[in-house]
Amino acid sequence: TQPACRLRSLLNDCAPSLCVESRDDAAATAGVVGLDGDGMRAVSLREAASVGASSAAPLPALTWDSPSHLVYTSGSSGSPKAVLCDHGALHAYTRSKAEALDVGANSRVLICSASTWDPCLGEIWSTLVAFATLCVAPRPAILADLGRCIREPSASHVLATPSLWALVPPSEPLGGLRVL
């Protein structure tokens, strides 16, 4: 999760008309960041499908140049800066990553990156474009027992930083892990 002040800053900068929240109480997001009444509608993930289906305006045709997502830098050199990514770049990156890591339909990829860190997007999308299984564990569980988080879903692929790997004893069995 993001601190409310950072979230407020990012949402004020990009001015979205719709915010999809994973929690059922999506309005809480708009309230927490102080954007109620600023033209942003907050909906839960469950409501999101009906929002798109009930839209009167047809969606524009997508091209390789169409925006796919917006990523903000950390802001470590000042304030966060937005980077608009397009479908062509996302496709090329995720397909090449899946190919380089040998992620296929029978793979089970454990996501270890924090959801607020942009490499997480590459891990998620490269798994999905390969029709592989995406394994997600709560961040506290990963930090407490990474070995168990690998074994329990029978993860075949794990992408993690060296500091995370240092939490796993060298002799600990890791099941069907193929790619580290």
mmCIF file of C-alpha atoms in Angstrom:
data_model
loop_
_atom_site.group_PDB
_atom_site.id
_atom_site.type_symbol
_atom_site.label_atom_id
_atom_site.label_comp_id
_atom_site.label_asym_id
_atom_site.label_seq_id
_atom_site.Cartn_x
_atom_site.Cartn_y
_atom_site.Cartn_z
ATOM 1 C CA THR A 1 0.000 0.000 0.000
ATOM 2 C CA GLN A 2 1.003 3.583 -0.529
ATOM 3 C CA PRO A 3 1.045 6.273 2.166
ATOM 4 C CA ALA A 4 -2.040 8.494 1.828
ATOM 5 C CA CYS A 5 0.028 11.621 1.085
ATOM 6 C CA ARG A 6 1.856 9.897 -1.826
ATOM 7 C CA LEU A 7 -1.379 8.441 -3.159
ATOM 8 C CA ARG A 8 -3.034 11.869 -2.973
ATOM 9 C CA SER A 9 -0.127 13.422 -4.856
ATOM 10 C CA LEU A 10 -0.167 10.764 -7.611
ATOM 11 C CA LEU A 11 -3.933 10.900 -8.056
ATOM 12 C CA ASN A 12 -3.907 14.698 -8.157
ATOM 13 C CA ASP A 13 -1.177 14.567 -10.804
ATOM 14 C CA CYS A 14 -2.796 12.051 -13.166
ATOM 15 C CA ALA A 15 -6.435 13.054 -12.396
ATOM 16 C CA PRO A 16 -8.108 9.715 -13.119
ATOM 17 C CA SER A 17 -11.840 9.620 -13.681
ATOM 18 C CA LEU A 18 -12.096 6.111 -12.201
ATOM 19 C CA CYS A 19 -10.199 4.355 -9.418
ATOM 20 C CA VAL A 20 -10.627 0.574 -9.070
ATOM 21 C CA GLU A 21 -9.980 -0.579 -5.525
ATOM 22 C CA SER A 22 -9.472 -4.188 -4.460
ATOM 23 C CA ARG A 23 -11.414 -3.671 -1.239
ATOM 24 C CA ASP A 24 -15.206 -3.735 -1.295
ATOM 25 C CA ASP A 25 -15.314 -0.286 0.303
ATOM 26 C CA ALA A 26 -13.835 1.570 -2.683
ATOM 27 C CA ALA A 27 -15.207 4.902 -1.548
ATOM 28 C CA ALA A 28 -12.779 4.669 1.363
ATOM 29 C CA THR A 29 -9.876 5.165 -1.048
ATOM 30 C CA ALA A 30 -11.272 8.425 -2.364
ATOM 31 C CA GLY A 31 -11.999 9.557 1.197
ATOM 32 C CA VAL A 32 -8.576 8.597 2.565
ATOM 33 C CA VAL A 33 -6.733 10.565 -0.083
ATOM 34 C CA GLY A 34 -9.160 13.493 0.081
ATOM 35 C CA LEU A 35 -10.429 13.291 -3.489
ATOM 36 C CA ASP A 36 -14.154 13.004 -2.839
ATOM 37 C CA GLY A 37 -15.961 15.298 -5.250
ATOM 38 C CA ASP A 38 -12.874 15.948 -7.411
ATOM 39 C CA GLY A 39 -14.251 14.115 -10.456
ATOM 40 C CA MET A 40 -12.812 10.717 -9.540
ATOM 41 C CA ARG A 41 -15.217 7.849 -9.067
ATOM 42 C CA ALA A 42 -14.009 4.991 -6.843
ATOM 43 C CA VAL A 43 -15.416 1.500 -7.397
ATOM 44 C CA SER A 44 -14.590 -1.920 -6.040
ATOM 45 C CA LEU A 45 -13.059 -4.601 -8.218
ATOM 46 C CA ARG A 46 -16.452 -6.344 -8.200
ATOM 47 C CA GLU A 47 -18.164 -3.225 -9.537
ATOM 48 C CA ALA A 48 -15.564 -2.481 -12.222
ATOM 49 C CA ALA A 49 -16.952 -4.861 -14.860
ATOM 50 C CA SER A 50 -20.421 -3.340 -14.669
ATOM 51 C CA VAL A 51 -18.975 0.177 -14.946
ATOM 52 C CA GLY A 52 -17.387 -0.672 -18.292
ATOM 53 C CA ALA A 53 -20.467 -2.548 -19.520
ATOM 54 C CA SER A 54 -22.798 0.335 -18.678
ATOM 55 C CA SER A 55 -20.666 2.988 -20.388
ATOM 56 C CA ALA A 56 -22.572 4.714 -23.200
ATOM 57 C CA ALA A 57 -19.424 5.720 -25.081
ATOM 58 C CA PRO A 58 -17.690 3.036 -27.154
ATOM 59 C CA LEU A 59 -14.100 2.348 -26.219
ATOM 60 C CA PRO A 60 -11.488 3.514 -28.735
ATOM 61 C CA ALA A 61 -9.647 0.874 -30.753
ATOM 62 C CA LEU A 62 -6.343 -0.119 -29.165
ATOM 63 C CA THR A 63 -3.093 0.077 -31.099
ATOM 64 C CA TRP A 64 0.492 -0.733 -30.133
ATOM 65 C CA ASP A 65 0.934 2.989 -29.408
ATOM 66 C CA SER A 66 -2.108 3.175 -27.080
ATOM 67 C CA PRO A 67 -1.253 3.755 -23.422
ATOM 68 C CA SER A 68 -1.320 0.578 -21.343
ATOM 69 C CA HIS A 69 -0.460 1.919 -17.902
ATOM 70 C CA LEU A 70 1.132 4.736 -15.980
ATOM 71 C CA VAL A 71 4.041 4.151 -13.596
ATOM 72 C CA TYR A 72 5.447 6.690 -11.170
ATOM 73 C CA THR A 73 9.108 6.842 -10.214
ATOM 74 C CA SER A 74 9.975 6.590 -6.543
ATOM 75 C CA GLY A 75 10.565 10.299 -6.232
ATOM 76 C CA SER A 76 13.974 9.750 -4.647
ATOM 77 C CA SER A 77 15.445 12.620 -6.671
ATOM 78 C CA GLY A 78 12.594 14.999 -5.869
ATOM 79 C CA SER A 79 8.932 14.416 -6.619
ATOM 80 C CA PRO A 80 7.635 11.283 -8.367
ATOM 81 C CA LYS A 81 7.481 11.522 -12.146
ATOM 82 C CA ALA A 82 4.919 9.778 -14.332
ATOM 83 C CA VAL A 83 6.026 7.439 -17.118
ATOM 84 C CA LEU A 84 3.320 6.524 -19.639
ATOM 85 C CA CYS A 85 3.882 3.064 -21.121
ATOM 86 C CA ASP A 86 2.318 1.797 -24.322
ATOM 87 C CA HIS A 87 0.895 -1.590 -25.316
ATOM 88 C CA GLY A 88 3.706 -2.346 -27.767
ATOM 89 C CA ALA A 89 6.434 -1.844 -25.170
ATOM 90 C CA LEU A 90 4.503 -3.800 -22.534
ATOM 91 C CA HIS A 91 3.944 -6.671 -24.978
ATOM 92 C CA ALA A 92 7.579 -6.806 -26.103
ATOM 93 C CA TYR A 93 8.912 -6.636 -22.547
ATOM 94 C CA THR A 94 6.597 -9.216 -21.047
ATOM 95 C CA ARG A 95 6.943 -11.712 -23.905
ATOM 96 C CA SER A 96 10.750 -11.442 -23.874
ATOM 97 C CA LYS A 97 10.842 -11.792 -20.073
ATOM 98 C CA ALA A 98 8.605 -14.880 -20.159
ATOM 99 C CA GLU A 99 10.787 -16.391 -22.892
ATOM 100 C CA ALA A 100 14.085 -15.585 -21.147
ATOM 101 C CA LEU A 101 12.870 -17.107 -17.868
ATOM 102 C CA ASP A 102 11.245 -20.098 -19.596
ATOM 103 C CA VAL A 103 7.814 -19.294 -18.169
ATOM 104 C CA GLY A 104 5.193 -21.506 -19.809
ATOM 105 C CA ALA A 105 1.633 -22.671 -19.260
ATOM 106 C CA ASN A 106 2.756 -25.213 -16.616
ATOM 107 C CA SER A 107 4.834 -22.693 -14.660
ATOM 108 C CA ARG A 108 3.879 -21.365 -11.236
ATOM 109 C CA VAL A 109 5.458 -17.950 -10.621
ATOM 110 C CA LEU A 110 5.675 -16.594 -7.064
ATOM 111 C CA ILE A 111 5.575 -12.806 -6.992
ATOM 112 C CA CYS A 112 7.962 -11.545 -4.322
ATOM 113 C CA SER A 113 8.227 -7.892 -5.346
ATOM 114 C CA ALA A 114 6.200 -5.380 -3.395
ATOM 115 C CA SER A 115 3.142 -4.310 -5.384
ATOM 116 C CA THR A 116 4.309 -0.697 -5.131
ATOM 117 C CA TRP A 117 7.584 -1.478 -6.944
ATOM 118 C CA ASP A 118 7.433 -1.375 -10.764
ATOM 119 C CA PRO A 119 9.229 -4.725 -11.372
ATOM 120 C CA CYS A 120 6.105 -6.330 -9.930
ATOM 121 C CA LEU A 121 4.231 -5.330 -13.097
ATOM 122 C CA GLY A 122 6.721 -7.184 -15.295
ATOM 123 C CA GLU A 123 6.449 -10.282 -13.120
ATOM 124 C CA ILE A 124 2.663 -10.258 -13.230
ATOM 125 C CA TRP A 125 2.254 -9.597 -16.948
ATOM 126 C CA SER A 126 5.031 -11.972 -18.089
ATOM 127 C CA THR A 127 3.291 -14.703 -16.096
ATOM 128 C CA LEU A 128 -0.123 -13.927 -17.530
ATOM 129 C CA VAL A 129 0.989 -13.666 -21.189
ATOM 130 C CA ALA A 130 2.545 -17.129 -20.845
ATOM 131 C CA PHE A 131 -0.762 -18.511 -19.433
ATOM 132 C CA ALA A 132 1.163 -19.525 -16.303
ATOM 133 C CA THR A 133 -0.167 -19.534 -12.754
ATOM 134 C CA LEU A 134 0.475 -16.422 -10.701
ATOM 135 C CA CYS A 135 1.187 -17.226 -7.031
ATOM 136 C CA VAL A 136 0.753 -14.394 -4.567
ATOM 137 C CA ALA A 137 1.619 -14.475 -0.870
ATOM 138 C CA PRO A 138 1.090 -11.680 1.647
ATOM 139 C CA ARG A 139 4.225 -9.575 2.029
ATOM 140 C CA PRO A 140 4.550 -10.375 5.778
ATOM 141 C CA ALA A 141 4.430 -14.122 4.980
ATOM 142 C CA ILE A 142 7.196 -13.755 2.371
ATOM 143 C CA LEU A 143 9.380 -11.897 4.854
ATOM 144 C CA ALA A 144 8.657 -14.376 7.653
ATOM 145 C CA ASP A 145 9.101 -17.650 5.714
ATOM 146 C CA LEU A 146 9.992 -17.350 2.030
ATOM 147 C CA GLY A 147 10.795 -21.073 1.826
ATOM 148 C CA ARG A 148 7.254 -22.031 2.827
ATOM 149 C CA CYS A 149 5.831 -19.455 0.379
ATOM 150 C CA ILE A 150 7.771 -21.234 -2.383
ATOM 151 C CA ARG A 151 6.905 -24.804 -1.310
ATOM 152 C CA GLU A 152 3.185 -24.435 -0.575
ATOM 153 C CA PRO A 153 2.085 -23.315 -4.047
ATOM 154 C CA SER A 154 4.812 -25.526 -5.625
ATOM 155 C CA ALA A 155 6.360 -22.465 -7.260
ATOM 156 C CA SER A 156 8.552 -23.242 -10.258
ATOM 157 C CA HIS A 157 9.815 -19.663 -10.664
ATOM 158 C CA VAL A 158 10.700 -17.057 -8.058
ATOM 159 C CA LEU A 159 11.981 -13.574 -8.746
ATOM 160 C CA ALA A 160 13.413 -12.015 -5.606
ATOM 161 C CA THR A 161 16.168 -9.701 -4.477
ATOM 162 C CA PRO A 162 19.352 -11.096 -2.872
ATOM 163 C CA SER A 163 18.243 -9.660 0.481
ATOM 164 C CA LEU A 164 15.082 -11.793 0.332
ATOM 165 C CA TRP A 165 17.065 -14.906 -0.626
ATOM 166 C CA ALA A 166 19.273 -14.349 2.405
ATOM 167 C CA LEU A 167 16.202 -15.198 4.516
ATOM 168 C CA VAL A 168 16.152 -18.779 3.170
ATOM 169 C CA PRO A 169 18.614 -21.198 4.817
ATOM 170 C CA PRO A 170 20.858 -22.812 2.136
ATOM 171 C CA SER A 171 19.824 -26.329 3.162
ATOM 172 C CA GLU A 172 16.060 -25.661 3.057
ATOM 173 C CA PRO A 173 14.248 -27.807 0.431
ATOM 174 C CA LEU A 174 12.336 -25.693 -2.091
ATOM 175 C CA GLY A 175 10.248 -28.321 -3.878
ATOM 176 C CA GLY A 176 9.856 -27.894 -7.625
ATOM 177 C CA LEU A 177 11.705 -24.597 -7.954
ATOM 178 C CA ARG A 178 13.327 -24.459 -11.430
ATOM 179 C CA VAL A 179 14.193 -20.804 -11.997
ATOM 180 C CA LEU A 180 15.584 -18.446 -9.415
#
